[in-house]
Coordinates of N, CA and C in Angstrom, one line a residue:
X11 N 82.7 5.8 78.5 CA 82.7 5.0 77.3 C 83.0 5.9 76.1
X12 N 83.7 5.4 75.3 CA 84.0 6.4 73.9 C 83.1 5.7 72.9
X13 N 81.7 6.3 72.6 CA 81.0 5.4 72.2 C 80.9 5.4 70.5
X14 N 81.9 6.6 70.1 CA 82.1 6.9 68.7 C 83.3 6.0 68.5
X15 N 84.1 4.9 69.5 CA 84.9 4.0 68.7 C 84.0 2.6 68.9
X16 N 83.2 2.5 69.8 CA 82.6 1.3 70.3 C 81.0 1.3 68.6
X17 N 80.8 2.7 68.3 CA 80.4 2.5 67.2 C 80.4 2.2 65.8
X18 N 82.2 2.7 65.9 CA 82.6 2.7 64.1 C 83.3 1.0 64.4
X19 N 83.8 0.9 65.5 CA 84.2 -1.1 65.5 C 83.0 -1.6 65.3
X20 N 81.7 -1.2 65.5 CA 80.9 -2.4 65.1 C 80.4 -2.3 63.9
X21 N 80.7 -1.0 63.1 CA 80.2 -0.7 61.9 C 81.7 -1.8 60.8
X22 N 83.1 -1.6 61.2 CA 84.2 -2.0 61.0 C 83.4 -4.1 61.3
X23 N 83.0 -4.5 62.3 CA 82.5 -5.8 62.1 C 81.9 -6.5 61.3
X24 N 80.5 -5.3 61.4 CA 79.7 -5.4 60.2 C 80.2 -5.6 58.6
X25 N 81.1 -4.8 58.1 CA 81.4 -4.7 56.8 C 82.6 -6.4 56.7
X26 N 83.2 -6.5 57.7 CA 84.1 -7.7 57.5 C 83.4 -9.2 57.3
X27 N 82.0 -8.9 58.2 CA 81.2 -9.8 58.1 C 80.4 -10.0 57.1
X28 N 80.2 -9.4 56.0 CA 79.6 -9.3 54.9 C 78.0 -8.3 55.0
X29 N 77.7 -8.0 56.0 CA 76.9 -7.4 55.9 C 76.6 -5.5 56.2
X30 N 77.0 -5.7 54.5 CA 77.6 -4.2 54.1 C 75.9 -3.2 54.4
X31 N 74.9 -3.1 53.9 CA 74.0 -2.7 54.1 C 73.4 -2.4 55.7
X32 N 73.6 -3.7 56.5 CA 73.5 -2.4 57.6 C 74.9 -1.4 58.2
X33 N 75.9 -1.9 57.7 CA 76.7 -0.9 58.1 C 76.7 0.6 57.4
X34 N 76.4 0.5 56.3 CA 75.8 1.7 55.7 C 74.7 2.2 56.1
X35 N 73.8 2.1 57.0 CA 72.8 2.7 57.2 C 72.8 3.1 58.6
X36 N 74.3 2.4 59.3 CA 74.2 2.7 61.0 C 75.3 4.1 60.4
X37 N 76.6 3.5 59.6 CA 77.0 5.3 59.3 C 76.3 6.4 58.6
X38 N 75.1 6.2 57.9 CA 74.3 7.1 57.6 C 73.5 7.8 58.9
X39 N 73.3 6.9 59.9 CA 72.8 7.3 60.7 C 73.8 8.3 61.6
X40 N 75.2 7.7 61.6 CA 76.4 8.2 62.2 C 76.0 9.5 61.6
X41 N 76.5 10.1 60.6 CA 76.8 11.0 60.0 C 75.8 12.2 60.0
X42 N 74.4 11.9 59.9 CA 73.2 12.5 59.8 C 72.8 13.3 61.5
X43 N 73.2 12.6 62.5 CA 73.2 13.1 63.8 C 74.3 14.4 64.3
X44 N 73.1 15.4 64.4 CA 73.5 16.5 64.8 C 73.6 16.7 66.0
X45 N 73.9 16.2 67.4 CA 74.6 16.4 68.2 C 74.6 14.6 69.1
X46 N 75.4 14.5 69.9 CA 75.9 13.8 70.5 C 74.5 12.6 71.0
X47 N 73.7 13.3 71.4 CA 72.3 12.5 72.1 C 71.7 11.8 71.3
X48 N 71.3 12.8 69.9 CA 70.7 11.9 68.5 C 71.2 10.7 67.9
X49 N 73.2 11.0 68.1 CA 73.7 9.6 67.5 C 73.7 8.0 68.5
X50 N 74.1 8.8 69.5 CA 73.4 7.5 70.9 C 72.0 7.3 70.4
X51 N 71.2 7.5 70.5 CA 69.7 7.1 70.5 C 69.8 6.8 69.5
X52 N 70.0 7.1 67.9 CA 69.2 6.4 66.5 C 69.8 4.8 66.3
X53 N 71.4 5.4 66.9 CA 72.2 4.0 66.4 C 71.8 2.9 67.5
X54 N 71.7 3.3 68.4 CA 71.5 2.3 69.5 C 70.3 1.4 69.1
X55 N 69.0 2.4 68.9 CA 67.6 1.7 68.7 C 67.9 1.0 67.3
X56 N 68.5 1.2 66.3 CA 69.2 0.6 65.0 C 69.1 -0.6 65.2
X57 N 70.6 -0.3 66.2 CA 71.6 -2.3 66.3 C 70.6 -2.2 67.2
X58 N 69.8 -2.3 68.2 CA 69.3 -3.2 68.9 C 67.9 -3.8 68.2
X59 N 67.5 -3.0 67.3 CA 66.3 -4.5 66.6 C 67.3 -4.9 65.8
X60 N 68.2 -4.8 65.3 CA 69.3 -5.7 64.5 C 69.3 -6.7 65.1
X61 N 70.0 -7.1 66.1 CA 70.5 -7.7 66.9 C 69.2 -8.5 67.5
X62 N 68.1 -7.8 68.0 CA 66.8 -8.7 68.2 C 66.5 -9.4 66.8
X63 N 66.8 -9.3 66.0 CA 66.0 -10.2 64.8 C 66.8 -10.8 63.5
X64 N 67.7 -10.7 64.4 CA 69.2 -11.7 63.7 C 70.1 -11.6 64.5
X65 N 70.0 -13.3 64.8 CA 70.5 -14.2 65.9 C 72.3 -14.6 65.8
X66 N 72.6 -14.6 63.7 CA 74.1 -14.3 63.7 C 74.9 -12.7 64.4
X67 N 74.2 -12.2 64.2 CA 74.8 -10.5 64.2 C 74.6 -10.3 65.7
X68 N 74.0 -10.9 66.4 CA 73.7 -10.9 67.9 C 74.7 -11.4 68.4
X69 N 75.3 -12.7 68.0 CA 76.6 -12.6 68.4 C 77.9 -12.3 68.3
X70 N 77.9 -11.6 66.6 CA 78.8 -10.7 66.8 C 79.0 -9.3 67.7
X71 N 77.8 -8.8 67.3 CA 78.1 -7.0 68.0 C 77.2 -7.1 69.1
X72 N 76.5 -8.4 69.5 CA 75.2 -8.4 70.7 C 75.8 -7.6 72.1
X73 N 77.1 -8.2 72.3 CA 77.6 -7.4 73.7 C 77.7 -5.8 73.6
X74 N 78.7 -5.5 72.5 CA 78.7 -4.3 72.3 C 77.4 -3.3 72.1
X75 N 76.6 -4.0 71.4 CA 75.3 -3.4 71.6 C 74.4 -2.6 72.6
X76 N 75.0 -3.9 73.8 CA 74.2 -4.0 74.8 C 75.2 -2.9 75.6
X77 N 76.2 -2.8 75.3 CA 77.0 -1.4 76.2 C 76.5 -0.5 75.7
X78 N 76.2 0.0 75.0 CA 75.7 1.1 74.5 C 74.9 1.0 74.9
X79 N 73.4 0.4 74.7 CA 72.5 0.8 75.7 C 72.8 0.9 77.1
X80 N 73.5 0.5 77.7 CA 74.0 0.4 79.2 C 74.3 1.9 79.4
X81 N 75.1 2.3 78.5 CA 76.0 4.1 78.8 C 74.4 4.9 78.1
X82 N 73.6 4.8 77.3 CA 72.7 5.6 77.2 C 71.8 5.7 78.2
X83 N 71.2 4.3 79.2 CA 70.5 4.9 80.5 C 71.9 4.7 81.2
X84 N 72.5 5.1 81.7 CA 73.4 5.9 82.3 C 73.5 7.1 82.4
X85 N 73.2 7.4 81.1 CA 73.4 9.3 80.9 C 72.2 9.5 80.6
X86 N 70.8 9.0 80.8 CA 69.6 9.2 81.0 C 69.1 9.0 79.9
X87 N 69.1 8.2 78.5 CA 68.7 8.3 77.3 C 68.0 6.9 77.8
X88 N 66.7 7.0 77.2 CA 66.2 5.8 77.8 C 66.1 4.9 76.2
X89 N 66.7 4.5 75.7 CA 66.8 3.7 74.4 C 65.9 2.2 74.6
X90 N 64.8 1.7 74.2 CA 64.2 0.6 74.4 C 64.3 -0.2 73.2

């Protein structure tokens, strides 16, 4: 999975959907992660209470979300 395009398309979602503020705070999170593990894990655990507690945004990025956590326990990141 290339999860740095599966993450800037949903940041790219986000901002078309009007919901500029979390897209700025999942690329702050982007940006702020110093190696590869930290950005899987912050962003992941991010959009997934996103997505648990708003039921529009769930089904915009809910699948893609859910791949990302799918490829993090895959490669052993246990993201809950």
């Amino acid at each position: 999975m290339d999860y740095l395009k599966t993450i800037n398309s949903i940041i790219t979602i986000l901002e078309e959907a009007g919901h500029i503020d979390i897209a700025e705070k999942i690329s702050l999170l982007e940006d702020n992660a110093s190696v590869g593990s930290e950005l899987l894990m912050s962003v992941t655990y991010e959009l997934l209470n996103v997505i648990k507690s708003n039921s529009e945004l769930n089904i915009l990025i809910g699948t893609k979300v859910i791949g990302l956590k799918k490829y993090c326990w895959s490669i052993g990141l246990q993201v809950k």
